[in-house]
Coordinates of C-alpha atoms in Angstrom, one line a residue:
M297 CA 3.1 -15.7 -4.8
N298 CA 0.0 -13.9 -6.4
I299 CA -0.8 -10.1 -5.9
D300 CA -1.9 -9.7 -3.0
D301 CA 1.2 -11.7 -1.0
Y302 CA 3.2 -9.0 -3.0
I303 CA 1.3 -7.0 -1.9
E304 CA 1.8 -7.8 2.2
T305 CA 5.4 -8.4 1.3
H306 CA 5.7 -4.7 -0.1
I307 CA 4.1 -3.1 2.9
D308 CA 5.0 -2.5 6.4
A309 CA 5.1 -5.8 8.5
E310 CA 1.8 -6.2 10.6
P311 CA 2.5 -5.5 14.4
A312 CA 2.6 -8.3 16.0
V313 CA -0.5 -7.5 18.6
L314 CA -2.1 -7.2 15.3
S315 CA -0.9 -10.7 13.7
T316 CA -2.1 -12.2 16.5
L317 CA -5.1 -11.1 17.0
Y318 CA -5.8 -11.5 13.5
H319 CA -5.0 -15.2 13.6
R320 CA -7.2 -15.4 17.0
T321 CA -10.4 -13.7 15.2
H322 CA -9.8 -16.5 12.7
I323 CA -10.1 -19.1 15.1
E324 CA -12.6 -17.8 18.0
R325 CA -15.2 -15.9 15.9
L326 CA -18.2 -16.7 13.6
Y327 CA -17.9 -14.4 10.2
P328 CA -14.2 -13.5 10.6
R329 CA -13.4 -12.0 7.3
M330 CA -15.1 -9.2 8.5
C331 CA -12.0 -8.6 10.9
T332 CA -9.9 -6.4 8.9
D333 CA -6.2 -7.3 7.2
H334 CA -2.9 -6.7 7.7
V335 CA -2.9 -4.3 4.2
Q336 CA -6.7 -2.9 5.1
G337 CA -5.0 -2.0 8.5
R338 CA -1.9 -0.1 7.2
M339 CA -3.5 2.1 4.8
L340 CA -6.2 2.4 8.1
A341 CA -3.5 3.5 9.7
M342 CA -1.8 5.9 7.1
L343 CA -4.4 7.8 6.3
T344 CA -5.3 8.2 10.7
R345 CA -1.6 9.3 10.8
M346 CA -2.4 12.0 7.3
I347 CA -5.8 13.3 8.6
R348 CA -4.5 13.6 12.2
P349 CA -8.4 13.5 13.5
Q350 CA -8.9 15.0 17.1
R351 CA -11.5 12.6 17.4
I352 CA -12.6 9.4 15.4
L353 CA -16.1 7.4 15.6
E354 CA -16.2 3.9 14.4
L355 CA -18.9 1.9 13.6
G356 CA -18.4 -2.0 14.0
T357 CA -15.7 -2.8 16.4
F358 CA -16.3 -6.3 15.3
S359 CA -12.9 -8.1 17.3
G360 CA -11.0 -5.1 17.5
Y361 CA -9.0 -4.8 14.8
S362 CA -9.1 -1.3 13.1
A363 CA -9.7 0.6 16.9
L364 CA -6.6 -1.0 17.4
C365 CA -5.2 0.7 14.3
F366 CA -6.5 4.1 14.6
A367 CA -4.9 3.8 18.4
E368 CA -1.6 3.1 16.8
A369 CA -1.5 5.8 14.5
M370 CA -3.6 9.1 16.0
P371 CA -1.8 12.0 17.1
E372 CA -1.6 12.6 21.1
G373 CA -5.0 13.4 22.6
C374 CA -6.9 12.2 20.2
V375 CA -9.6 9.8 21.3
V376 CA -11.6 6.9 19.6
D377 CA -15.1 6.0 20.1
T378 CA -16.1 2.7 18.8
V379 CA -19.3 1.6 18.4
E380 CA -20.3 -2.1 18.7
V381 CA -23.8 -4.3 18.3
D382 CA -22.7 -7.2 20.0
D383 CA -22.1 -7.4 23.6
E384 CA -21.0 -10.6 23.7
Y385 CA -17.0 -10.1 23.6
A386 CA -17.6 -6.8 25.4
D387 CA -15.3 -7.9 27.9
E388 CA -12.6 -9.1 25.9
L389 CA -12.6 -5.8 23.9
R390 CA -12.4 -4.3 27.1
E391 CA -9.4 -5.6 28.1
L392 CA -7.9 -5.2 24.7
F393 CA -8.2 -1.5 24.9
A394 CA -7.1 -1.3 28.3
G395 CA -3.9 1.4 27.7
H396 CA -5.5 2.9 24.6
A397 CA -7.2 6.1 24.2
I398 CA -10.5 3.9 22.5
N399 CA -13.9 4.0 25.2
L400 CA -16.6 0.9 24.0
H401 CA -20.0 1.5 22.9
I402 CA -22.6 -1.6 23.1
G403 CA -25.3 -1.0 21.1
D404 CA -27.5 -0.4 17.9
A405 CA -25.4 2.4 15.6
E406 CA -27.9 4.1 14.2
A407 CA -29.5 4.8 18.1
L408 CA -26.3 5.8 19.5
L409 CA -25.5 8.0 17.0
P410 CA -27.6 11.2 17.8
R411 CA -26.2 11.1 21.6
L412 CA -22.5 10.5 20.5
L413 CA -22.7 13.0 18.0
A414 CA -24.4 15.2 20.6
E415 CA -21.8 15.1 22.7
N416 CA -18.5 15.2 20.8
T417 CA -17.3 16.6 17.4
Y418 CA -15.6 14.1 15.4
D419 CA -13.2 14.7 12.2
M420 CA -13.7 11.3 11.4
A421 CA -15.4 8.7 10.8
F422 CA -15.4 4.7 9.9
I423 CA -18.8 3.5 8.7
D424 CA -18.4 -0.7 9.1
A425 CA -21.6 -1.6 10.6
N426 CA -24.9 -3.0 9.1
K427 CA -24.5 -2.6 5.5
R428 CA -28.2 -2.2 5.5
R429 CA -27.9 1.0 7.3
Y430 CA -25.2 2.4 5.6
M431 CA -27.3 5.1 4.0
E432 CA -29.2 5.7 7.6
Y433 CA -25.4 6.5 9.2
Y434 CA -24.1 8.7 6.9
N435 CA -27.5 11.0 6.9
L436 CA -26.5 11.2 10.7
L437 CA -23.0 11.8 10.0
L438 CA -22.3 13.5 7.8
P439 CA -23.9 16.8 8.7
A440 CA -23.2 17.2 12.7
M441 CA -19.1 16.9 11.3
P442 CA -17.2 19.7 10.0
S443 CA -16.2 21.1 7.4
G444 CA -12.7 18.9 6.3
A445 CA -14.1 16.2 8.3
F446 CA -13.2 12.7 6.7
I447 CA -15.6 9.5 6.2
L448 CA -14.3 6.5 5.8
A449 CA -16.7 3.8 4.5
D450 CA -15.5 -0.3 4.0
N451 CA -16.8 -2.5 2.6
T452 CA -18.2 -0.4 -1.0
L453 CA -17.6 -2.7 -3.8
W454 CA -19.2 -6.0 -1.9
G455 CA -17.4 -8.5 -3.2
G456 CA -17.8 -6.9 -6.9
K457 CA -21.8 -8.1 -6.3
V458 CA -22.3 -3.7 -6.7
L459 CA -21.7 -5.1 -10.5
D460 CA -24.3 -7.6 -10.2
E461 CA -27.9 -6.8 -11.5
S462 CA -29.7 -9.9 -10.6
A463 CA -28.3 -9.5 -6.9
H464 CA -30.3 -7.8 -4.5
D465 CA -29.8 -9.1 -1.4
A466 CA -30.9 -6.6 1.2
Q467 CA -27.1 -5.4 2.3
T468 CA -26.4 -5.4 -1.7
D469 CA -29.2 -2.9 -2.0
G470 CA -27.9 -1.2 1.0
I471 CA -24.4 -0.8 0.1
R472 CA -25.4 0.7 -4.4
A473 CA -27.6 2.8 -2.6
F474 CA -24.6 4.8 -0.9
N475 CA -22.8 4.4 -3.2
D476 CA -25.3 6.3 -5.6
A477 CA -25.7 8.3 -3.3
V478 CA -22.7 9.4 -2.1
A479 CA -20.7 9.7 -6.2
A480 CA -23.7 12.3 -6.5
D481 CA -23.7 13.6 -3.6
P482 CA -21.9 17.9 -4.2
R483 CA -21.1 18.6 0.2
V484 CA -18.2 15.9 -0.5
E485 CA -15.4 14.9 -2.5
K486 CA -14.5 11.1 -2.8
T487 CA -13.0 8.1 -4.2
I488 CA -12.8 4.1 -3.6
I489 CA -10.3 2.8 -3.6
P490 CA -10.4 -1.1 -4.3
V491 CA -8.0 -2.2 -1.8
R492 CA -9.6 -5.7 -0.4
D493 CA -13.6 -5.3 -0.4
G494 CA -13.2 -1.7 -1.8
L495 CA -12.8 1.4 0.6
T496 CA -14.8 4.8 0.0
V497 CA -12.5 8.2 1.2
L498 CA -15.0 11.1 1.6
R499 CA -14.3 14.4 2.5
K500 CA -16.8 16.6 3.6
K501 CA -16.4 20.6 2.0

């Protein structure tokens, strides 16, 4: 047993619907590693219960795992707006989300953000879309969110490539730029949780 297996056996069980979705994602989707897993999913649900948001914005729906984690744990009356650039699975996602307070928006996250932020007040956001554009998402999100709001950003350790000085692909540089900017930003409290590929948790002061 490795440390990941040990953790999985010492936390809450993965709900059956999420286990099925995770396995189907690995069979049917390209780049299945993009899917949130059991451990991170339980953390997202726990954070949602702690924060008790009134409206959640997710950038990067993929196969819908993380959106279901938010919906499972959010308080009554809360709504999730989730944005996905790929329209190929839109009908499948809408079917998956039926019965949940989840609104699917198809399109480029950066292009849709101004309208969504003008129409809604979000006290929790999850950044998990194009790694090259994390700074752009952050610069749009933070000024529009109220004091006390939380931003979660996924993949901020990027498989350890953030430490590799020879790695300068666009995604790695995008994550590094985001991490450096957040570290220096006095408007937010911040920490990085080294679960899976790194989860940054920020609270707007």
